[in-house]
Amino acid sequence: PPGTLCRTKPTDLVFIIDSSRSVRPHEFDKIKVFVSRVIEALDVGPNATRVGIVNYASAVRSELSLQSPQSKAALLQAVRRIQPLSTGTMTGLAIQFAISRAFSAAEGGRGSAPGFKKVAIVVTDGRPQDGVQDVSARARAAGIEIFAIGVGRVDMGTLRQMASEPLDEHVDYVESYSVIEKLTHKFQEAFCVVSDLCATGDHDCEQVCVSTPGTYRCACRDGFSLNSDGRTCAACNGGLGSALDLVFLIDGSKSVRPENFELVKKFINQIVDSLEVSDKQAQVGLVQYSSSVRQEFPLGQFKSKKDIKAAVKKMSYMEKGTMTGQALKYLVDSSFSSINGARPGVPKVGIVFTDGRSQDYISDAAKKAKDSGFRMFAVGVGNAVEDELREIASEPVAEHYFYTADFRTISKIGKKLQMKICVEEDPCECKSIVKFQTKVEDLINSLQQ
């Protein structure tokens, strides 16, 4: 059951949730699911973690105080009863309410007691109608650690004004409420003092995670050795220096947003960094798509990592629709053709990156890509549809598709992809072939005799 893998730090935790008119009823239900999932993973109780909930729009309403009955069942029932206020967006007023009321001793706050943390999780999807910078600074000065979660068309500057330092750990963004639940795991880990760290996830260990008291280390299965990064494993000497034709198929639709498109470029260059680029080794091509398809550069145009990375950085953002099917067809028909630099007999790898549902049909082109022998990886962010990612991905599907709710975590996917695109020759497999060929030759010779 959730919560049994860890003991949570004694915390006064207050959720500050936006229910302004821009949050539709079914979206507000998604916020309640997110809050419930975080609560399910906590050790709640009078002497453990206490939970409060502040609901706000133009006005502020306390839905649950820190002195309310703190059984898990009572908390989850209180969450289910919450109704949206559906007026304006007074985020600053809500934070002030948290300082003066929600975390106060009168409401059950234990902030002055040693060993207790005060944490606020603010969820909002808009631009506040009042100021948040000064009141957030006062909250942080009062010892309240603030996590800011933004959804959809939220103002990112506002999130940064609210959140505690370091910002990259305290600011989260998701494209829509439908994927906010993906952040649950982050907060489950944030509130846990974990005895078995590996039990809460693989921690980017490619093969084996080994728990030790208070920490963990990565290890590899028999026949593999741990690389210098301490996380990935290698079974071959050839690895990323092997011959490879690799084409990136990148979503440039308007939902990606300019700041995230820059993160996508870094993701591409992160993978390019792990390749040995030359005429005889890796070649890289890049295609961007939105409502149309544009080849940024074909395979083999650039002969060095430096030139490829410079071309990626210069790529301009198309900012229109999401025609993933049309893009996959282009990949099959053009990107891996000899006229566009593809080499006969060299393994072909396609990495498809998308952040939303395709506006056209993808099944035929996705099937044709795999039937053509291309090894296809699918990477999805935000509103990407996991069924579509699985349809694009090669077998075994679990090793060829990746999803994250947050663009800022795609570098973790990049690390995993760096090893998975390695065209490895298993020395044991090679020996088996030699033995088999020798046996066949011996049999033929004896038959001829």
CSV table of C-alpha atoms in Angstrom, one decimal:
chain,number,residue,atom,x,y,z
A,1,PRO,CA,0.0,0.0,0.0
A,2,PRO,CA,1.2,3.6,-0.6
A,3,GLY,CA,3.1,5.0,2.3
A,4,THR,CA,4.5,1.7,3.6
A,5,LEU,CA,7.9,2.2,1.8
A,6,CYS,CA,8.8,5.3,3.8
A,7,ARG,CA,8.4,7.1,7.0
A,8,THR,CA,7.4,10.7,6.4
A,9,LYS,CA,9.1,13.6,8.2
A,10,PRO,CA,6.8,15.3,10.8
A,11,THR,CA,5.4,18.1,8.6
A,12,ASP,CA,2.6,20.7,8.7
A,13,LEU,CA,1.5,20.5,5.0
A,14,VAL,CA,-1.0,22.9,3.6
A,15,PHE,CA,-2.3,22.6,0.0
A,16,ILE,CA,-3.3,26.0,-1.5
A,17,ILE,CA,-5.5,25.1,-4.5
A,18,ASP,CA,-6.8,27.5,-7.2
A,19,SER,CA,-10.5,27.0,-8.0
A,20,SER,CA,-11.0,30.2,-10.1
A,21,ARG,CA,-13.4,30.2,-13.0
A,22,SER,CA,-10.7,29.2,-15.5
A,23,VAL,CA,-10.5,25.8,-13.7
A,24,ARG,CA,-13.3,23.6,-15.1
A,25,PRO,CA,-15.1,21.2,-12.8
A,26,HIS,CA,-13.5,18.1,-14.3
A,27,GLU,CA,-10.1,19.8,-14.0
A,28,PHE,CA,-10.7,20.6,-10.4
A,29,ASP,CA,-11.5,16.9,-9.9
A,30,LYS,CA,-7.9,16.1,-11.2
A,31,ILE,CA,-6.5,18.5,-8.6
A,32,LYS,CA,-8.4,16.6,-5.9
A,33,VAL,CA,-7.0,13.3,-7.2
A,34,PHE,CA,-3.5,14.7,-7.0
A,35,VAL,CA,-4.0,15.9,-3.4
A,36,SER,CA,-5.5,12.5,-2.4
A,37,ARG,CA,-2.6,10.6,-3.9
A,38,VAL,CA,0.0,12.6,-2.0
A,39,ILE,CA,-2.0,12.2,1.2
A,40,GLU,CA,-2.2,8.4,0.6
A,41,ALA,CA,1.6,8.2,0.7
A,42,LEU,CA,2.0,10.2,4.0
A,43,ASP,CA,2.3,9.0,7.6
A,44,VAL,CA,-0.6,11.2,8.8
A,45,GLY,CA,-1.6,11.7,12.5
A,46,PRO,CA,-1.5,14.2,15.3
A,47,ASN,CA,2.2,13.5,16.0
A,48,ALA,CA,3.2,12.8,12.4
A,49,THR,CA,2.3,14.7,9.3
A,50,ARG,CA,-0.8,17.0,9.5
A,51,VAL,CA,-2.6,18.2,6.4
A,52,GLY,CA,-4.5,21.4,5.8
A,53,ILE,CA,-6.3,22.6,2.6
A,54,VAL,CA,-6.9,26.2,1.5
A,55,ASN,CA,-9.3,26.7,-1.4
A,56,TYR,CA,-9.1,30.1,-3.2
A,57,ALA,CA,-10.5,32.1,-6.1
A,58,SER,CA,-11.5,35.8,-5.4
A,59,ALA,CA,-12.0,34.8,-1.8
A,60,VAL,CA,-10.3,32.2,0.4
A,61,ARG,CA,-11.9,29.3,2.2
A,62,SER,CA,-10.3,26.9,4.6
A,63,GLU,CA,-11.5,23.4,3.6
A,64,LEU,CA,-9.4,21.5,6.2
A,65,SER,CA,-7.3,22.8,9.1
A,66,LEU,CA,-4.2,21.2,10.6
A,67,GLN,CA,-6.2,20.5,13.8
A,68,SER,CA,-9.0,18.5,11.9
A,69,PRO,CA,-9.2,14.8,12.5
A,70,GLN,CA,-5.9,13.5,10.9
A,71,SER,CA,-6.8,9.9,10.0
A,72,LYS,CA,-6.2,9.1,6.3
A,73,ALA,CA,-9.8,8.2,5.7
A,74,ALA,CA,-11.0,11.5,7.2
A,75,LEU,CA,-8.6,13.5,5.1
A,76,LEU,CA,-9.5,11.8,1.9
A,77,GLN,CA,-13.2,12.2,2.6
A,78,ALA,CA,-12.6,16.0,3.2
A,79,VAL,CA,-10.8,16.2,-0.1
A,80,ARG,CA,-13.8,14.6,-1.9
A,81,ARG,CA,-16.2,17.2,-0.4
A,82,ILE,CA,-14.3,20.2,-1.7
A,83,GLN,CA,-16.2,22.3,-4.4
A,84,PRO,CA,-14.7,25.0,-6.7
A,85,LEU,CA,-15.4,28.6,-5.9
A,86,SER,CA,-15.3,29.6,-9.6
A,87,THR,CA,-14.5,33.3,-9.3
A,88,GLY,CA,-11.2,35.3,-9.7
A,89,THR,CA,-7.6,34.5,-8.9
A,90,MET,CA,-6.3,36.1,-5.6
A,91,THR,CA,-3.2,33.9,-5.1
A,92,GLY,CA,-1.5,36.5,-2.9
A,93,LEU,CA,-4.5,36.7,-0.6
A,94,ALA,CA,-4.5,32.9,-0.3
A,95,ILE,CA,-0.8,32.8,0.7
A,96,GLN,CA,-1.4,35.6,3.3
A,97,PHE,CA,-4.3,33.4,4.7
A,98,ALA,CA,-1.8,30.5,5.0
A,99,ILE,CA,0.6,32.7,7.0
A,100,SER,CA,-1.9,34.2,9.4
A,101,ARG,CA,-4.4,31.4,9.7
A,102,ALA,CA,-3.6,28.0,8.2
A,103,PHE,CA,-0.2,27.6,9.8
A,104,SER,CA,-1.2,29.3,13.1
A,105,ALA,CA,-1.1,27.5,16.4
A,106,ALA,CA,-4.8,28.2,16.8
A,107,GLU,CA,-5.4,26.1,13.7
A,108,GLY,CA,-3.1,23.2,14.8
A,109,GLY,CA,0.2,24.5,13.4
A,110,ARG,CA,3.3,23.2,15.2
A,111,GLY,CA,5.8,25.5,13.4
A,112,SER,CA,7.5,26.7,16.6
A,113,ALA,CA,8.2,23.1,17.8
A,114,PRO,CA,11.6,21.7,17.0
A,115,GLY,CA,11.8,19.1,14.3
A,116,PHE,CA,8.6,20.1,12.5
A,117,LYS,CA,8.6,21.5,8.9
A,118,LYS,CA,6.1,23.9,7.4
A,119,VAL,CA,5.3,23.2,3.7
A,120,ALA,CA,2.8,24.8,1.3
A,121,ILE,CA,2.0,23.4,-2.1
A,122,VAL,CA,0.4,26.0,-4.3
A,123,VAL,CA,-1.5,24.8,-7.5
A,124,THR,CA,-2.6,27.5,-10.0
A,125,ASP,CA,-3.4,27.8,-13.7
A,126,GLY,CA,-3.5,31.6,-14.2
A,127,ARG,CA,-2.0,35.0,-13.6
A,128,PRO,CA,-2.9,36.3,-10.1
A,129,GLN,CA,-5.0,39.4,-9.8
A,130,ASP,CA,-3.0,40.5,-6.8
A,131,GLY,CA,0.7,40.6,-5.9
A,132,VAL,CA,2.5,37.4,-4.8
A,133,GLN,CA,6.2,38.5,-4.5
A,134,ASP,CA,6.1,40.3,-1.1
A,135,VAL,CA,3.7,38.0,0.6
A,136,SER,CA,5.6,34.9,-0.6
A,137,ALA,CA,8.8,36.4,0.7
A,138,ARG,CA,7.1,36.9,4.1
A,139,ALA,CA,5.9,33.3,4.1
A,140,ARG,CA,9.4,32.0,3.3
A,141,ALA,CA,10.8,34.2,6.1
A,142,ALA,CA,8.3,32.6,8.5
A,143,GLY,CA,9.9,29.3,7.7
A,144,ILE,CA,7.3,28.0,5.2
A,145,GLU,CA,8.8,26.0,2.3
A,146,ILE,CA,6.7,26.8,-0.8
A,147,PHE,CA,6.3,24.5,-3.8
A,148,ALA,CA,4.6,26.1,-6.8
A,149,ILE,CA,2.8,24.0,-9.4
A,150,GLY,CA,1.7,25.8,-12.6
A,151,VAL,CA,-0.8,24.4,-15.1
A,152,GLY,CA,-1.5,25.3,-18.8
A,153,ARG,CA,-1.3,29.1,-19.5
A,154,VAL,CA,0.1,29.9,-16.0
A,155,ASP,CA,2.5,32.8,-15.7
A,156,MET,CA,5.9,31.2,-15.0
A,157,GLY,CA,7.3,34.4,-13.5
A,158,THR,CA,4.6,34.2,-10.8
A,159,LEU,CA,5.6,30.7,-9.9
A,160,ARG,CA,9.2,31.7,-9.5
A,161,GLN,CA,8.2,34.6,-7.3
A,162,MET,CA,6.3,32.3,-5.0
A,163,ALA,CA,8.6,29.2,-4.7
A,164,SER,CA,11.4,28.5,-2.3
A,165,GLU,CA,15.0,28.1,-3.4
A,166,PRO,CA,16.4,26.1,-5.2
A,167,LEU,CA,13.7,27.0,-7.8
A,168,ASP,CA,14.4,23.9,-10.0
A,169,GLU,CA,13.3,21.7,-7.1
A,170,HIS,CA,10.3,23.9,-6.0
A,171,VAL,CA,8.7,25.0,-9.4
A,172,ASP,CA,6.8,22.5,-11.5
A,173,TYR,CA,4.9,22.9,-14.7
A,174,VAL,CA,2.4,20.6,-16.5
A,175,GLU,CA,0.6,21.3,-19.7
A,176,SER,CA,-2.8,20.4,-18.4
A,177,TYR,CA,-4.6,19.2,-15.3
A,178,SER,CA,-5.0,15.8,-17.0
A,179,VAL,CA,-1.3,15.1,-16.3
A,180,ILE,CA,-0.9,16.7,-12.8
A,181,GLU,CA,-1.1,13.3,-11.2
A,182,LYS,CA,2.3,12.5,-12.8
A,183,LEU,CA,3.8,14.8,-10.1
A,184,THR,CA,2.5,12.7,-7.3
A,185,HIS,CA,5.7,10.6,-7.1
A,186,LYS,CA,7.9,13.7,-6.7
A,187,PHE,CA,6.0,14.8,-3.6
A,188,GLN,CA,5.8,11.3,-2.2
A,189,GLU,CA,9.6,11.2,-2.3
A,190,ALA,CA,9.9,14.8,-1.0
A,191,PHE,CA,8.1,14.0,2.3
A,192,CYS,CA,9.8,10.7,2.9
A,193,VAL,CA,12.7,9.6,5.1
A,194,VAL,CA,13.2,6.4,3.1
A,195,SER,CA,14.8,3.3,4.6
A,196,ASP,CA,14.8,1.6,1.2
A,197,LEU,CA,15.6,4.2,-1.4
A,198,CYS,CA,15.4,1.8,-4.3
A,199,ALA,CA,11.9,0.8,-3.4
A,200,THR,CA,10.6,4.2,-4.5
A,201,GLY,CA,12.0,4.1,-8.0
A,202,ASP,CA,15.0,3.1,-10.1
A,203,HIS,CA,16.8,6.5,-9.5
A,204,ASP,CA,18.0,6.5,-13.1
A,205,CYS,CA,20.0,3.2,-12.5
A,206,GLU,CA,19.9,1.6,-15.9
A,207,GLN,CA,19.8,-2.0,-14.6
A,208,VAL,CA,20.1,-2.5,-10.8
A,209,CYS,CA,19.5,-0.2,-7.8
A,210,VAL,CA,21.2,-1.3,-4.5
A,211,SER,CA,20.0,0.3,-1.3
A,212,THR,CA,22.4,1.1,1.5
A,213,PRO,CA,21.5,2.9,4.8
A,214,GLY,CA,20.4,6.4,3.9
A,215,THR,CA,21.6,6.2,0.3
A,216,TYR,CA,21.8,3.9,-2.8
A,217,ARG,CA,24.2,2.9,-5.6
A,218,CYS,CA,23.7,1.6,-9.1
A,219,ALA,CA,25.0,-1.8,-10.2
A,220,CYS,CA,24.9,-4.0,-13.4
A,221,ARG,CA,23.7,-7.5,-14.2
A,222,ASP,CA,26.3,-10.3,-14.9
A,223,GLY,CA,28.1,-9.7,-18.1
A,224,PHE,CA,27.8,-5.9,-17.9
A,225,SER,CA,30.1,-3.3,-16.3
A,226,LEU,CA,29.2,0.0,-14.7
A,227,ASN,CA,30.2,3.1,-16.7
A,228,SER,CA,32.0,6.1,-15.3
A,229,ASP,CA,28.7,8.0,-14.8
A,230,GLY,CA,27.8,5.5,-12.0
A,231,ARG,CA,24.4,4.8,-13.5
A,232,THR,CA,24.6,3.2,-16.9
A,233,CYS,CA,26.0,-0.2,-17.9
A,234,ALA,CA,28.0,-1.4,-20.9
A,235,ALA,CA,28.5,-4.8,-22.5
A,236,CYS,CA,30.5,-3.9,-25.5
A,237,ASN,CA,33.6,-2.0,-26.6
A,238,GLY,CA,32.0,-0.8,-29.9
A,239,GLY,CA,29.1,1.0,-28.3
A,240,LEU,CA,28.3,4.5,-29.4
A,241,GLY,CA,31.2,4.5,-31.8
A,242,SER,CA,29.4,1.9,-34.0
A,243,ALA,CA,28.0,2.8,-37.5
A,244,LEU,CA,24.5,4.3,-37.0
A,245,ASP,CA,22.1,6.5,-39.0
A,246,LEU,CA,20.1,8.5,-36.4
A,247,VAL,CA,17.2,10.8,-37.2
A,248,PHE,CA,15.4,13.0,-34.7
A,249,LEU,CA,11.7,13.8,-35.5
A,250,ILE,CA,10.8,16.8,-33.3
A,251,ASP,CA,7.4,18.2,-32.4
A,252,GLY,CA,7.4,22.0,-33.0
A,253,SER,CA,3.7,22.6,-32.4
A,254,LYS,CA,2.5,25.7,-30.5
A,255,SER,CA,1.7,23.7,-27.3
A,256,VAL,CA,5.4,23.1,-26.8
A,257,ARG,CA,6.0,26.8,-26.0
A,258,PRO,CA,9.3,28.7,-26.8
A,259,GLU,CA,11.1,28.1,-23.5
A,260,ASN,CA,10.4,24.3,-23.7
A,261,PHE,CA,11.5,24.2,-27.3
A,262,GLU,CA,14.9,25.3,-26.1
A,263,LEU,CA,14.9,22.4,-23.6
A,264,VAL,CA,14.1,20.1,-26.5
A,265,LYS,CA,17.2,21.4,-28.3
A,266,LYS,CA,19.4,20.6,-25.3
A,267,PHE,CA,17.8,17.1,-25.2
A,268,ILE,CA,18.9,16.5,-28.8
A,269,ASN,CA,22.4,17.8,-28.2
A,270,GLN,CA,22.7,15.7,-25.0
A,271,ILE,CA,22.3,12.6,-27.2
A,272,VAL,CA,24.5,13.9,-29.9
A,273,ASP,CA,27.3,14.4,-27.3
A,274,SER,CA,27.3,10.6,-26.7
A,275,LEU,CA,27.9,9.7,-30.4
A,276,GLU,CA,31.1,9.4,-32.4
A,277,VAL,CA,30.2,11.3,-35.5
A,278,SER,CA,32.0,10.6,-38.8
A,279,ASP,CA,31.4,9.1,-42.3
A,280,LYS,CA,32.1,5.6,-40.9
A,281,GLN,CA,30.4,6.0,-37.5
A,282,ALA,CA,27.3,7.9,-36.5
A,283,GLN,CA,25.4,10.2,-38.8
A,284,VAL,CA,22.6,12.5,-37.5
A,285,GLY,CA,19.6,14.0,-39.3
A,286,LEU,CA,16.9,16.3,-37.9
A,287,VAL,CA,13.3,16.8,-38.9
A,288,GLN,CA,10.8,19.3,-37.3
A,289,TYR,CA,7.1,19.0,-37.7
A,290,SER,CA,3.9,20.8,-36.7
A,291,SER,CA,1.1,21.3,-39.3
A,292,SER,CA,3.7,20.6,-41.9
A,293,VAL,CA,7.1,18.8,-42.0
A,294,ARG,CA,10.5,20.5,-42.4
A,295,GLN,CA,13.8,18.8,-42.8
A,296,GLU,CA,16.3,20.8,-40.8
A,297,PHE,CA,19.3,18.9,-42.1
A,298,PRO,CA,19.7,15.4,-43.6
A,299,LEU,CA,21.9,12.5,-42.5
A,300,GLY,CA,25.6,13.2,-43.2
A,301,GLN,CA,25.3,16.9,-43.9
A,302,PHE,CA,27.4,17.7,-40.8
A,303,LYS,CA,30.6,15.7,-40.1
A,304,SER,CA,31.2,16.7,-36.5
A,305,LYS,CA,29.4,16.9,-33.2
A,306,LYS,CA,30.2,20.6,-33.0
A,307,ASP,CA,28.6,21.4,-36.4
A,308,ILE,CA,25.5,19.3,-35.6
A,309,LYS,CA,25.0,21.0,-32.2
A,310,ALA,CA,25.4,24.4,-33.7
A,311,ALA,CA,22.7,23.6,-36.3
A,312,VAL,CA,20.4,22.3,-33.6
A,313,LYS,CA,20.8,25.6,-31.6
A,314,LYS,CA,19.9,27.7,-34.7
A,315,MET,CA,16.7,25.7,-35.4
A,316,SER,CA,13.6,28.0,-35.4
A,317,TYR,CA,10.3,27.0,-33.8
A,318,MET,CA,7.4,26.3,-36.2
A,319,GLU,CA,4.6,26.8,-33.6
A,320,LYS,CA,1.6,25.4,-35.4
A,321,GLY,CA,-0.4,22.0,-35.2
A,322,THR,CA,0.7,18.4,-34.5
A,323,MET,CA,0.7,16.2,-37.6
A,324,THR,CA,2.7,13.3,-36.2
A,325,GLY,CA,1.4,10.8,-38.8
A,326,GLN,CA,2.6,13.1,-41.7
A,327,ALA,CA,6.0,13.4,-40.0
A,328,LEU,CA,6.3,9.6,-39.5
A,329,LYS,CA,5.5,9.1,-43.2
A,330,TYR,CA,8.2,11.6,-44.1
A,331,LEU,CA,10.7,9.7,-41.9
A,332,VAL,CA,9.9,6.5,-43.7
A,333,ASP,CA,9.8,7.8,-47.3
A,334,SER,CA,12.6,10.4,-47.2
A,335,SER,CA,14.8,10.7,-44.0
A,336,PHE,CA,16.3,7.2,-44.4
A,337,SER,CA,16.6,7.3,-48.2
A,338,SER,CA,20.1,7.2,-49.8
A,339,ILE,CA,19.3,10.6,-51.5
A,340,ASN,CA,19.2,12.1,-47.9
A,341,GLY,CA,22.4,10.5,-46.8
A,342,ALA,CA,21.4,7.1,-45.4
A,343,ARG,CA,23.9,4.3,-45.8
A,344,PRO,CA,22.9,0.8,-47.0
A,345,GLY,CA,23.4,-1.9,-44.4
A,346,VAL,CA,23.8,0.6,-41.5
A,347,PRO,CA,21.3,0.4,-38.5
A,348,LYS,CA,18.6,3.0,-38.7
A,349,VAL,CA,17.3,4.7,-35.5
A,350,GLY,CA,14.4,7.2,-35.2
A,351,ILE,CA,13.7,9.2,-32.1
A,352,VAL,CA,10.2,10.8,-32.2
A,353,PHE,CA,9.6,13.6,-29.7
A,354,THR,CA,6.0,14.9,-29.1
A,355,ASP,CA,4.1,16.8,-26.4
A,356,GLY,CA,0.5,16.2,-27.6
A,357,ARG,CA,-2.1,14.1,-29.3
A,358,SER,CA,-1.6,13.8,-33.1
A,359,GLN,CA,-4.1,15.6,-35.3
A,360,ASP,CA,-3.8,12.9,-37.9
A,361,TYR,CA,-3.7,9.1,-38.2
A,362,ILE,CA,-0.3,7.6,-37.2
A,363,SER,CA,-0.9,3.8,-37.3
A,364,ASP,CA,0.1,3.0,-40.9
A,365,ALA,CA,3.2,5.1,-40.9
A,366,ALA,CA,4.3,3.9,-37.4
A,367,LYS,CA,3.9,0.2,-38.6
A,368,LYS,CA,5.7,0.9,-41.8
A,369,ALA,CA,8.7,2.4,-40.0
A,370,LYS,CA,9.1,-0.7,-37.8
A,371,ASP,CA,8.4,-3.1,-40.7
A,372,SER,CA,11.2,-1.3,-42.6
A,373,GLY,CA,13.6,-2.4,-39.9
A,374,PHE,CA,14.0,1.0,-38.3
A,375,ARG,CA,14.5,1.0,-34.5
A,376,MET,CA,11.9,3.6,-33.2
A,377,PHE,CA,12.0,5.4,-29.9
A,378,ALA,CA,9.1,7.5,-28.8
A,379,VAL,CA,9.5,10.3,-26.2
A,380,GLY,CA,6.4,12.1,-24.8
A,381,VAL,CA,6.1,15.1,-22.6
A,382,GLY,CA,3.1,16.9,-21.0
A,383,ASN,CA,-0.1,16.1,-23.0
A,384,ALA,CA,1.5,13.3,-25.1
A,385,VAL,CA,-0.8,10.3,-25.4
A,386,GLU,CA,0.9,7.2,-24.1
A,387,ASP,CA,-1.1,4.8,-26.4
A,388,GLU,CA,0.4,6.8,-29.4
A,389,LEU,CA,3.9,6.6,-28.0
A,390,ARG,CA,3.5,2.8,-27.6
A,391,GLU,CA,2.3,2.5,-31.2
A,392,ILE,CA,5.3,4.4,-32.5
A,393,ALA,CA,7.8,2.5,-30.3
A,394,SER,CA,9.7,-0.7,-31.4
A,395,GLU,CA,9.5,-4.0,-29.5
A,396,PRO,CA,10.0,-4.5,-26.6
A,397,VAL,CA,7.8,-1.4,-26.3
A,398,ALA,CA,8.7,-0.8,-22.6
A,399,GLU,CA,12.3,-0.2,-23.6
A,400,HIS,CA,11.5,2.1,-26.5
A,401,TYR,CA,9.0,4.6,-25.2
A,402,PHE,CA,9.4,7.3,-22.5
A,403,TYR,CA,7.1,9.7,-20.9
A,404,THR,CA,7.5,12.6,-18.4
A,405,ALA,CA,5.0,15.3,-17.3
A,406,ASP,CA,7.6,18.0,-17.1
A,407,PHE,CA,9.9,19.3,-19.9
A,408,ARG,CA,12.7,19.9,-17.4
A,409,THR,CA,13.1,16.2,-16.7
A,410,ILE,CA,13.7,15.2,-20.3
A,411,SER,CA,17.5,15.2,-19.6
A,412,LYS,CA,16.9,12.1,-17.5
A,413,ILE,CA,15.3,10.4,-20.6
A,414,GLY,CA,18.3,11.6,-22.6
A,415,LYS,CA,20.6,9.7,-20.2
A,416,LYS,CA,18.6,6.5,-20.7
A,417,LEU,CA,18.4,6.9,-24.4
A,418,GLN,CA,22.2,7.4,-24.7
A,419,MET,CA,22.7,3.8,-23.8
A,420,LYS,CA,19.7,2.3,-25.5
A,421,ILE,CA,20.6,3.6,-29.0
A,422,CYS,CA,24.1,2.0,-28.6
A,423,VAL,CA,24.4,-0.6,-31.4
A,424,GLU,CA,26.0,-3.3,-29.4
A,425,GLU,CA,27.5,-6.6,-30.5
A,426,ASP,CA,27.2,-9.2,-27.8
A,427,PRO,CA,30.5,-11.1,-27.8
A,428,CYS,CA,28.8,-14.2,-26.5
A,429,GLU,CA,26.3,-14.0,-29.4
A,430,CYS,CA,29.1,-13.7,-31.9
A,431,LYS,CA,30.9,-16.8,-30.4
A,432,SER,CA,27.6,-18.7,-30.7
A,433,ILE,CA,27.4,-17.9,-34.4
A,434,VAL,CA,31.0,-19.0,-35.0
A,435,LYS,CA,30.3,-22.3,-33.1
A,436,PHE,CA,27.1,-22.9,-35.1
A,437,GLN,CA,28.9,-22.2,-38.4
A,438,THR,CA,31.7,-24.6,-37.5
A,439,LYS,CA,29.3,-27.4,-36.6
A,440,VAL,CA,27.4,-26.9,-39.9
A,441,GLU,CA,30.7,-26.9,-41.9
A,442,ASP,CA,31.7,-30.2,-40.1
A,443,LEU,CA,28.4,-31.7,-40.9
A,444,ILE,CA,28.6,-30.8,-44.6
A,445,ASN,CA,32.1,-32.2,-44.8
A,446,SER,CA,31.1,-35.5,-43.2
A,447,LEU,CA,28.1,-35.8,-45.5
A,448,GLN,CA,30.3,-35.1,-48.6
A,449,GLN,CA,32.7,-37.8,-47.4
